[in-house]
């Protein structure tokens, strides 16, 4: 969620899941939220679909990649999120974001291949309640 200055919250990239009994970190929570929302058809990938969802007030959460090479995209998404009161979370890599959204092929060993990067992703339906969603909701209360 954005801080007092209106900018997105930056998160660190991790790939390990939280051990049982320990609190889940923000990146794991984002990954779980994306997985669940994709399963329920509530995920919009790409700048075009994301901007349409934000302007139609369907977006509940927006995730933006820090390494987006188009500064006008970043500026547009941040402005739309601020105007429409949509939570904005920043992740470090578009390739990682694309992998989490399922924009890749999974080989027989379970490794992601041919990953397509996603600069912006919007969640319009969270699906079911889960631990990752609780962390995302608590994040907005603390900021």
PDB file of N, CA, C and O in Angstrom, residues 30-93:
ATOM      1  N   UNK A  30       1.739 -11.872  -1.466  1.00  0.00           N
ATOM      2  CA  UNK A  30       1.380 -11.390  -2.807  1.00  0.00           C
ATOM      3  C   UNK A  30       1.300 -12.557  -3.776  1.00  0.00           C
ATOM      4  O   UNK A  30       0.357 -12.662  -4.573  1.00  0.00           O
ATOM      5  N   UNK A  31       2.259 -13.455  -3.693  1.00  0.00           N
ATOM      6  CA  UNK A  31       2.278 -14.628  -4.575  1.00  0.00           C
ATOM      7  C   UNK A  31       1.033 -15.493  -4.362  1.00  0.00           C
ATOM      8  O   UNK A  31       0.403 -15.948  -5.317  1.00  0.00           O
ATOM      9  N   UNK A  32       0.645 -15.699  -3.112  1.00  0.00           N
ATOM     10  CA  UNK A  32      -0.527 -16.495  -2.795  1.00  0.00           C
ATOM     11  C   UNK A  32      -1.810 -15.814  -3.259  1.00  0.00           C
ATOM     12  O   UNK A  32      -2.709 -16.453  -3.814  1.00  0.00           O
ATOM     13  N   UNK A  33      -1.884 -14.501  -3.080  1.00  0.00           N
ATOM     14  CA  UNK A  33      -3.058 -13.745  -3.535  1.00  0.00           C
ATOM     15  C   UNK A  33      -3.196 -13.839  -5.051  1.00  0.00           C
ATOM     16  O   UNK A  33      -4.299 -14.048  -5.578  1.00  0.00           O
ATOM     17  N   UNK A  34      -2.093 -13.723  -5.778  1.00  0.00           N
ATOM     18  CA  UNK A  34      -2.138 -13.828  -7.235  1.00  0.00           C
ATOM     19  C   UNK A  34      -2.559 -15.227  -7.679  1.00  0.00           C
ATOM     20  O   UNK A  34      -3.353 -15.377  -8.609  1.00  0.00           O
ATOM     21  N   UNK A  35      -2.056 -16.243  -7.003  1.00  0.00           N
ATOM     22  CA  UNK A  35      -2.401 -17.624  -7.350  1.00  0.00           C
ATOM     23  C   UNK A  35      -3.894 -17.882  -7.145  1.00  0.00           C
ATOM     24  O   UNK A  35      -4.565 -18.447  -8.010  1.00  0.00           O
ATOM     25  N   UNK A  36      -4.418 -17.447  -5.995  1.00  0.00           N
ATOM     26  CA  UNK A  36      -5.831 -17.676  -5.690  1.00  0.00           C
ATOM     27  C   UNK A  36      -6.738 -16.860  -6.608  1.00  0.00           C
ATOM     28  O   UNK A  36      -7.763 -17.357  -7.079  1.00  0.00           O
ATOM     29  N   UNK A  37      -6.386 -15.624  -6.878  1.00  0.00           N
ATOM     30  CA  UNK A  37      -7.234 -14.797  -7.733  1.00  0.00           C
ATOM     31  C   UNK A  37      -7.213 -15.290  -9.175  1.00  0.00           C
ATOM     32  O   UNK A  37      -8.230 -15.215  -9.870  1.00  0.00           O
ATOM     33  N   UNK A  38      -6.080 -15.839  -9.637  1.00  0.00           N
ATOM     34  CA  UNK A  38      -6.035 -16.425 -10.980  1.00  0.00           C
ATOM     35  C   UNK A  38      -6.955 -17.634 -11.067  1.00  0.00           C
ATOM     36  O   UNK A  38      -7.652 -17.829 -12.059  1.00  0.00           O
ATOM     37  N   UNK A  39      -6.984 -18.437 -10.011  1.00  0.00           N
ATOM     38  CA  UNK A  39      -7.838 -19.621  -9.990  1.00  0.00           C
ATOM     39  C   UNK A  39      -9.318 -19.244 -10.057  1.00  0.00           C
ATOM     40  O   UNK A  39     -10.124 -19.996 -10.598  1.00  0.00           O
ATOM     41  N   UNK A  40      -9.672 -18.082  -9.543  1.00  0.00           N
ATOM     42  CA  UNK A  40     -11.065 -17.637  -9.557  1.00  0.00           C
ATOM     43  C   UNK A  40     -11.370 -16.668 -10.699  1.00  0.00           C
ATOM     44  O   UNK A  40     -12.443 -16.083 -10.742  1.00  0.00           O
ATOM     45  N   UNK A  41     -10.428 -16.483 -11.608  1.00  0.00           N
ATOM     46  CA  UNK A  41     -10.648 -15.617 -12.766  1.00  0.00           C
ATOM     47  C   UNK A  41     -10.667 -14.142 -12.433  1.00  0.00           C
ATOM     48  O   UNK A  41     -11.259 -13.355 -13.162  1.00  0.00           O
ATOM     49  N   UNK A  42      -9.993 -13.765 -11.375  1.00  0.00           N
ATOM     50  CA  UNK A  42     -10.010 -12.376 -10.940  1.00  0.00           C
ATOM     51  C   UNK A  42      -8.710 -11.647 -11.139  1.00  0.00           C
ATOM     52  O   UNK A  42      -8.383 -10.741 -10.378  1.00  0.00           O
ATOM     53  N   UNK A  43      -7.937 -12.018 -12.157  1.00  0.00           N
ATOM     54  CA  UNK A  43      -6.628 -11.422 -12.379  1.00  0.00           C
ATOM     55  C   UNK A  43      -6.564 -10.794 -13.764  1.00  0.00           C
ATOM     56  O   UNK A  43      -6.915 -11.434 -14.752  1.00  0.00           O
ATOM     57  N   UNK A  44      -6.141  -9.549 -13.829  1.00  0.00           N
ATOM     58  CA  UNK A  44      -5.962  -8.839 -15.095  1.00  0.00           C
ATOM     59  C   UNK A  44      -4.474  -8.541 -15.259  1.00  0.00           C
ATOM     60  O   UNK A  44      -3.894  -7.828 -14.442  1.00  0.00           O
ATOM     61  N   UNK A  45      -3.856  -9.087 -16.302  1.00  0.00           N
ATOM     62  CA  UNK A  45      -2.427  -8.910 -16.542  1.00  0.00           C
ATOM     63  C   UNK A  45      -2.205  -7.923 -17.676  1.00  0.00           C
ATOM     64  O   UNK A  45      -2.930  -7.925 -18.665  1.00  0.00           O
ATOM     65  N   UNK A  46      -1.187  -7.103 -17.527  1.00  0.00           N
ATOM     66  CA  UNK A  46      -0.827  -6.142 -18.556  1.00  0.00           C
ATOM     67  C   UNK A  46      -1.374  -4.770 -18.263  1.00  0.00           C
ATOM     68  O   UNK A  46      -2.360  -4.600 -17.549  1.00  0.00           O
ATOM     69  N   UNK A  47      -0.726  -3.776 -18.827  1.00  0.00           N
ATOM     70  CA  UNK A  47      -1.089  -2.387 -18.556  1.00  0.00           C
ATOM     71  C   UNK A  47      -2.476  -2.052 -19.105  1.00  0.00           C
ATOM     72  O   UNK A  47      -3.271  -1.401 -18.436  1.00  0.00           O
ATOM     73  N   UNK A  48      -2.793  -2.521 -20.303  1.00  0.00           N
ATOM     74  CA  UNK A  48      -4.073  -2.192 -20.925  1.00  0.00           C
ATOM     75  C   UNK A  48      -5.247  -2.728 -20.105  1.00  0.00           C
ATOM     76  O   UNK A  48      -6.153  -1.977 -19.749  1.00  0.00           O
ATOM     77  N   UNK A  49      -5.232  -4.019 -19.794  1.00  0.00           N
ATOM     78  CA  UNK A  49      -6.316  -4.612 -19.014  1.00  0.00           C
ATOM     79  C   UNK A  49      -6.363  -4.028 -17.601  1.00  0.00           C
ATOM     80  O   UNK A  49      -7.440  -3.814 -17.051  1.00  0.00           O
ATOM     81  N   UNK A  50      -5.193  -3.776 -17.023  1.00  0.00           N
ATOM     82  CA  UNK A  50      -5.140  -3.227 -15.681  1.00  0.00           C
ATOM     83  C   UNK A  50      -5.753  -1.833 -15.619  1.00  0.00           C
ATOM     84  O   UNK A  50      -6.539  -1.542 -14.713  1.00  0.00           O
ATOM     85  N   UNK A  51      -5.416  -0.995 -16.576  1.00  0.00           N
ATOM     86  CA  UNK A  51      -5.967   0.365 -16.594  1.00  0.00           C
ATOM     87  C   UNK A  51      -7.477   0.350 -16.803  1.00  0.00           C
ATOM     88  O   UNK A  51      -8.202   1.141 -16.193  1.00  0.00           O
ATOM     89  N   UNK A  52      -7.968  -0.559 -17.642  1.00  0.00           N
ATOM     90  CA  UNK A  52      -9.419  -0.672 -17.838  1.00  0.00           C
ATOM     91  C   UNK A  52     -10.107  -1.079 -16.539  1.00  0.00           C
ATOM     92  O   UNK A  52     -11.153  -0.529 -16.188  1.00  0.00           O
ATOM     93  N   UNK A  53      -9.536  -2.038 -15.819  1.00  0.00           N
ATOM     94  CA  UNK A  53     -10.138  -2.490 -14.564  1.00  0.00           C
ATOM     95  C   UNK A  53     -10.113  -1.390 -13.503  1.00  0.00           C
ATOM     96  O   UNK A  53     -11.075  -1.227 -12.745  1.00  0.00           O
ATOM     97  N   UNK A  54      -9.027  -0.623 -13.457  1.00  0.00           N
ATOM     98  CA  UNK A  54      -8.924   0.455 -12.466  1.00  0.00           C
ATOM     99  C   UNK A  54      -9.937   1.553 -12.763  1.00  0.00           C
ATOM    100  O   UNK A  54     -10.627   2.029 -11.862  1.00  0.00           O
ATOM    101  N   UNK A  55     -10.060   1.953 -14.022  1.00  0.00           N
ATOM    102  CA  UNK A  55     -10.982   3.043 -14.359  1.00  0.00           C
ATOM    103  C   UNK A  55     -12.441   2.638 -14.217  1.00  0.00           C
ATOM    104  O   UNK A  55     -13.296   3.484 -13.991  1.00  0.00           O
ATOM    105  N   UNK A  56     -12.743   1.342 -14.335  1.00  0.00           N
ATOM    106  CA  UNK A  56     -14.123   0.871 -14.153  1.00  0.00           C
ATOM    107  C   UNK A  56     -14.434   0.561 -12.688  1.00  0.00           C
ATOM    108  O   UNK A  56     -15.485   0.018 -12.386  1.00  0.00           O
ATOM    109  N   UNK A  57     -13.504   0.896 -11.787  1.00  0.00           N
ATOM    110  CA  UNK A  57     -13.642   0.673 -10.344  1.00  0.00           C
ATOM    111  C   UNK A  57     -13.862  -0.794  -9.990  1.00  0.00           C
ATOM    112  O   UNK A  57     -14.560  -1.109  -9.039  1.00  0.00           O
ATOM    113  N   UNK A  58     -13.247  -1.694 -10.744  1.00  0.00           N
ATOM    114  CA  UNK A  58     -13.313  -3.121 -10.448  1.00  0.00           C
ATOM    115  C   UNK A  58     -12.067  -3.599  -9.700  1.00  0.00           C
ATOM    116  O   UNK A  58     -12.077  -4.659  -9.103  1.00  0.00           O
ATOM    117  N   UNK A  59     -11.010  -2.822  -9.740  1.00  0.00           N
ATOM    118  CA  UNK A  59      -9.727  -3.227  -9.160  1.00  0.00           C
ATOM    119  C   UNK A  59      -9.752  -3.113  -7.641  1.00  0.00           C
ATOM    120  O   UNK A  59     -10.256  -2.135  -7.092  1.00  0.00           O
ATOM    121  N   UNK A  60      -9.196  -4.137  -6.973  1.00  0.00           N
ATOM    122  CA  UNK A  60      -9.064  -4.119  -5.530  1.00  0.00           C
ATOM    123  C   UNK A  60      -7.610  -3.965  -5.102  1.00  0.00           C
ATOM    124  O   UNK A  60      -7.324  -3.446  -4.037  1.00  0.00           O
ATOM    125  N   UNK A  61      -6.696  -4.439  -5.950  1.00  0.00           N
ATOM    126  CA  UNK A  61      -5.268  -4.387  -5.658  1.00  0.00           C
ATOM    127  C   UNK A  61      -4.508  -4.278  -6.966  1.00  0.00           C
ATOM    128  O   UNK A  61      -4.847  -4.957  -7.936  1.00  0.00           O
ATOM    129  N   UNK A  62      -3.489  -3.433  -6.992  1.00  0.00           N
ATOM    130  CA  UNK A  62      -2.647  -3.282  -8.174  1.00  0.00           C
ATOM    131  C   UNK A  62      -1.207  -3.603  -7.779  1.00  0.00           C
ATOM    132  O   UNK A  62      -0.731  -3.140  -6.744  1.00  0.00           O
ATOM    133  N   UNK A  63      -0.540  -4.391  -8.607  1.00  0.00           N
ATOM    134  CA  UNK A  63       0.849  -4.758  -8.357  1.00  0.00           C
ATOM    135  C   UNK A  63       1.662  -4.296  -9.564  1.00  0.00           C
ATOM    136  O   UNK A  63       1.362  -4.656 -10.695  1.00  0.00           O
ATOM    137  N   UNK A  64       2.679  -3.496  -9.295  1.00  0.00           N
ATOM    138  CA  UNK A  64       3.473  -2.855 -10.338  1.00  0.00           C
ATOM    139  C   UNK A  64       4.931  -3.289 -10.203  1.00  0.00           C
ATOM    140  O   UNK A  64       5.471  -3.322  -9.098  1.00  0.00           O
ATOM    141  N   UNK A  65       5.568  -3.622 -11.318  1.00  0.00           N
ATOM    142  CA  UNK A  65       6.978  -4.037 -11.319  1.00  0.00           C
ATOM    143  C   UNK A  65       7.877  -2.803 -11.313  1.00  0.00           C
ATOM    144  O   UNK A  65       7.643  -1.843 -12.049  1.00  0.00           O
ATOM    145  N   UNK A  66       8.913  -2.840 -10.471  1.00  0.00           N
ATOM    146  CA  UNK A  66       9.863  -1.732 -10.371  1.00  0.00           C
ATOM    147  C   UNK A  66      10.716  -1.585 -11.624  1.00  0.00           C
ATOM    148  O   UNK A  66      11.137  -0.482 -11.962  1.00  0.00           O
ATOM    149  N   UNK A  67      10.986  -2.695 -12.308  1.00  0.00           N
ATOM    150  CA  UNK A  67      11.886  -2.637 -13.454  1.00  0.00           C
ATOM    151  C   UNK A  67      11.164  -2.400 -14.782  1.00  0.00           C
ATOM    152  O   UNK A  67      11.700  -2.707 -15.837  1.00  0.00           O
ATOM    153  N   UNK A  68       9.976  -1.828 -14.717  1.00  0.00           N
ATOM    154  CA  UNK A  68       9.246  -1.493 -15.942  1.00  0.00           C
ATOM    155  C   UNK A  68      10.056  -0.457 -16.719  1.00  0.00           C
ATOM    156  O   UNK A  68      10.469   0.568 -16.176  1.00  0.00           O
ATOM    157  N   UNK A  69      10.299  -0.734 -17.997  1.00  0.00           N
ATOM    158  CA  UNK A  69      11.155   0.133 -18.802  1.00  0.00           C
ATOM    159  C   UNK A  69      10.409   1.307 -19.434  1.00  0.00           C
ATOM    160  O   UNK A  69      11.001   2.101 -20.152  1.00  0.00           O
ATOM    161  N   UNK A  70       9.107   1.419 -19.175  1.00  0.00           N
ATOM    162  CA  UNK A  70       8.313   2.509 -19.729  1.00  0.00           C
ATOM    163  C   UNK A  70       7.839   3.423 -18.595  1.00  0.00           C
ATOM    164  O   UNK A  70       6.875   3.120 -17.900  1.00  0.00           O
ATOM    165  N   UNK A  71       8.533   4.548 -18.359  1.00  0.00           N
ATOM    166  CA  UNK A  71       8.156   5.427 -17.245  1.00  0.00           C
ATOM    167  C   UNK A  71       6.753   6.013 -17.393  1.00  0.00           C
ATOM    168  O   UNK A  71       6.101   6.309 -16.390  1.00  0.00           O
ATOM    169  N   UNK A  72       6.257   6.137 -18.623  1.00  0.00           N
ATOM    170  CA  UNK A  72       4.902   6.652 -18.803  1.00  0.00           C
ATOM    171  C   UNK A  72       3.858   5.649 -18.306  1.00  0.00           C
ATOM    172  O   UNK A  72       2.805   6.043 -17.795  1.00  0.00           O
ATOM    173  N   UNK A  73       4.136   4.341 -18.415  1.00  0.00           N
ATOM    174  CA  UNK A  73       3.241   3.323 -17.868  1.00  0.00           C
ATOM    175  C   UNK A  73       3.172   3.429 -16.349  1.00  0.00           C
ATOM    176  O   UNK A  73       2.100   3.381 -15.757  1.00  0.00           O
ATOM    177  N   UNK A  74       4.333   3.566 -15.735  1.00  0.00           N
ATOM    178  CA  UNK A  74       4.406   3.658 -14.276  1.00  0.00           C
ATOM    179  C   UNK A  74       3.638   4.883 -13.786  1.00  0.00           C
ATOM    180  O   UNK A  74       2.849   4.809 -12.841  1.00  0.00           O
ATOM    181  N   UNK A  75       3.853   5.989 -14.457  1.00  0.00           N
ATOM    182  CA  UNK A  75       3.180   7.242 -14.090  1.00  0.00           C
ATOM    183  C   UNK A  75       1.663   7.112 -14.235  1.00  0.00           C
ATOM    184  O   UNK A  75       0.899   7.539 -13.363  1.00  0.00           O
ATOM    185  N   UNK A  76       1.211   6.498 -15.314  1.00  0.00           N
ATOM    186  CA  UNK A  76      -0.215   6.316 -15.564  1.00  0.00           C
ATOM    187  C   UNK A  76      -0.860   5.420 -14.505  1.00  0.00           C
ATOM    188  O   UNK A  76      -1.895   5.768 -13.939  1.00  0.00           O
ATOM    189  N   UNK A  77      -0.232   4.292 -14.216  1.00  0.00           N
ATOM    190  CA  UNK A  77      -0.796   3.347 -13.251  1.00  0.00           C
ATOM    191  C   UNK A  77      -0.846   3.966 -11.856  1.00  0.00           C
ATOM    192  O   UNK A  77      -1.850   3.849 -11.147  1.00  0.00           O
ATOM    193  N   UNK A  78       0.227   4.647 -11.460  1.00  0.00           N
ATOM    194  CA  UNK A  78       0.242   5.289 -10.140  1.00  0.00           C
ATOM    195  C   UNK A  78      -0.837   6.358 -10.032  1.00  0.00           C
ATOM    196  O   UNK A  78      -1.516   6.469  -9.001  1.00  0.00           O
ATOM    197  N   UNK A  79      -1.032   7.137 -11.081  1.00  0.00           N
ATOM    198  CA  UNK A  79      -2.048   8.185 -11.065  1.00  0.00           C
ATOM    199  C   UNK A  79      -3.458   7.588 -11.007  1.00  0.00           C
ATOM    200  O   UNK A  79      -4.310   8.064 -10.255  1.00  0.00           O
ATOM    201  N   UNK A  80      -3.710   6.550 -11.796  1.00  0.00           N
ATOM    202  CA  UNK A  80      -5.031   5.910 -11.776  1.00  0.00           C
ATOM    203  C   UNK A  80      -5.322   5.279 -10.417  1.00  0.00           C
ATOM    204  O   UNK A  80      -6.449   5.369  -9.920  1.00  0.00           O
ATOM    205  N   UNK A  81      -4.326   4.646  -9.821  1.00  0.00           N
ATOM    206  CA  UNK A  81      -4.524   4.036  -8.504  1.00  0.00           C
ATOM    207  C   UNK A  81      -4.811   5.102  -7.447  1.00  0.00           C
ATOM    208  O   UNK A  81      -5.671   4.912  -6.588  1.00  0.00           O
ATOM    209  N   UNK A  82      -4.111   6.225  -7.528  1.00  0.00           N
ATOM    210  CA  UNK A  82      -4.343   7.299  -6.559  1.00  0.00           C
ATOM    211  C   UNK A  82      -5.729   7.920  -6.741  1.00  0.00           C
ATOM    212  O   UNK A  82      -6.428   8.192  -5.764  1.00  0.00           O
ATOM    213  N   UNK A  83      -6.158   8.110  -7.988  1.00  0.00           N
ATOM    214  CA  UNK A  83      -7.466   8.719  -8.254  1.00  0.00           C
ATOM    215  C   UNK A  83      -8.627   7.819  -7.870  1.00  0.00           C
ATOM    216  O   UNK A  83      -9.690   8.292  -7.489  1.00  0.00           O
ATOM    217  N   UNK A  84      -8.435   6.497  -7.998  1.00  0.00           N
ATOM    218  CA  UNK A  84      -9.523   5.552  -7.750  1.00  0.00           C
ATOM    219  C   UNK A  84      -9.384   4.799  -6.426  1.00  0.00           C
ATOM    220  O   UNK A  84     -10.091   3.825  -6.203  1.00  0.00           O
ATOM    221  N   UNK A  85      -8.477   5.224  -5.567  1.00  0.00           N
ATOM    222  CA  UNK A  85      -8.255   4.628  -4.241  1.00  0.00           C
ATOM    223  C   UNK A  85      -8.007   3.123  -4.313  1.00  0.00           C
ATOM    224  O   UNK A  85      -8.616   2.337  -3.581  1.00  0.00           O
ATOM    225  N   UNK A  86      -7.104   2.721  -5.186  1.00  0.00           N
ATOM    226  CA  UNK A  86      -6.729   1.319  -5.335  1.00  0.00           C
ATOM    227  C   UNK A  86      -5.382   1.121  -4.647  1.00  0.00           C
ATOM    228  O   UNK A  86      -4.467   1.922  -4.824  1.00  0.00           O
ATOM    229  N   UNK A  87      -5.265   0.055  -3.848  1.00  0.00           N
ATOM    230  CA  UNK A  87      -4.004  -0.261  -3.178  1.00  0.00           C
ATOM    231  C   UNK A  87      -2.950  -0.584  -4.230  1.00  0.00           C
ATOM    232  O   UNK A  87      -3.222  -1.307  -5.175  1.00  0.00           O
ATOM    233  N   UNK A  88      -1.742  -0.065  -4.038  1.00  0.00           N
ATOM    234  CA  UNK A  88      -0.650  -0.277  -4.980  1.00  0.00           C
ATOM    235  C   UNK A  88       0.527  -0.892  -4.249  1.00  0.00           C
ATOM    236  O   UNK A  88       0.997  -0.352  -3.249  1.00  0.00           O
ATOM    237  N   UNK A  89       0.988  -2.039  -4.743  1.00  0.00           N
ATOM    238  CA  UNK A  89       2.156  -2.723  -4.190  1.00  0.00           C
ATOM    239  C   UNK A  89       3.195  -2.824  -5.297  1.00  0.00           C
ATOM    240  O   UNK A  89       2.873  -3.096  -6.449  1.00  0.00           O
ATOM    241  N   UNK A  90       4.449  -2.614  -4.929  1.00  0.00           N
ATOM    242  CA  UNK A  90       5.541  -2.658  -5.887  1.00  0.00           C
ATOM    243  C   UNK A  90       6.377  -3.913  -5.667  1.00  0.00           C
ATOM    244  O   UNK A  90       6.712  -4.247  -4.538  1.00  0.00           O
ATOM    245  N   UNK A  91       6.681  -4.620  -6.766  1.00  0.00           N
ATOM    246  CA  UNK A  91       7.563  -5.795  -6.719  1.00  0.00           C
ATOM    247  C   UNK A  91       8.783  -5.506  -7.582  1.00  0.00           C
ATOM    248  O   UNK A  91       8.720  -4.708  -8.509  1.00  0.00           O
ATOM    249  N   UNK A  92       9.923  -6.148  -7.285  1.00  0.00           N
ATOM    250  CA  UNK A  92      11.158  -5.779  -7.973  1.00  0.00           C
ATOM    251  C   UNK A  92      11.278  -6.196  -9.437  1.00  0.00           C
ATOM    252  O   UNK A  92      11.948  -5.532 -10.202  1.00  0.00           O
ATOM    253  N   UNK A  93      10.625  -7.295  -9.853  1.00  0.00           N
ATOM    254  CA  UNK A  93      10.901  -7.830 -11.184  1.00  0.00           C
ATOM    255  C   UNK A  93       9.622  -8.152 -11.954  1.00  0.00           C
ATOM    256  O   UNK A  93       8.707  -8.783 -11.426  1.00  0.00           O
TER     257      UNK A  93
END
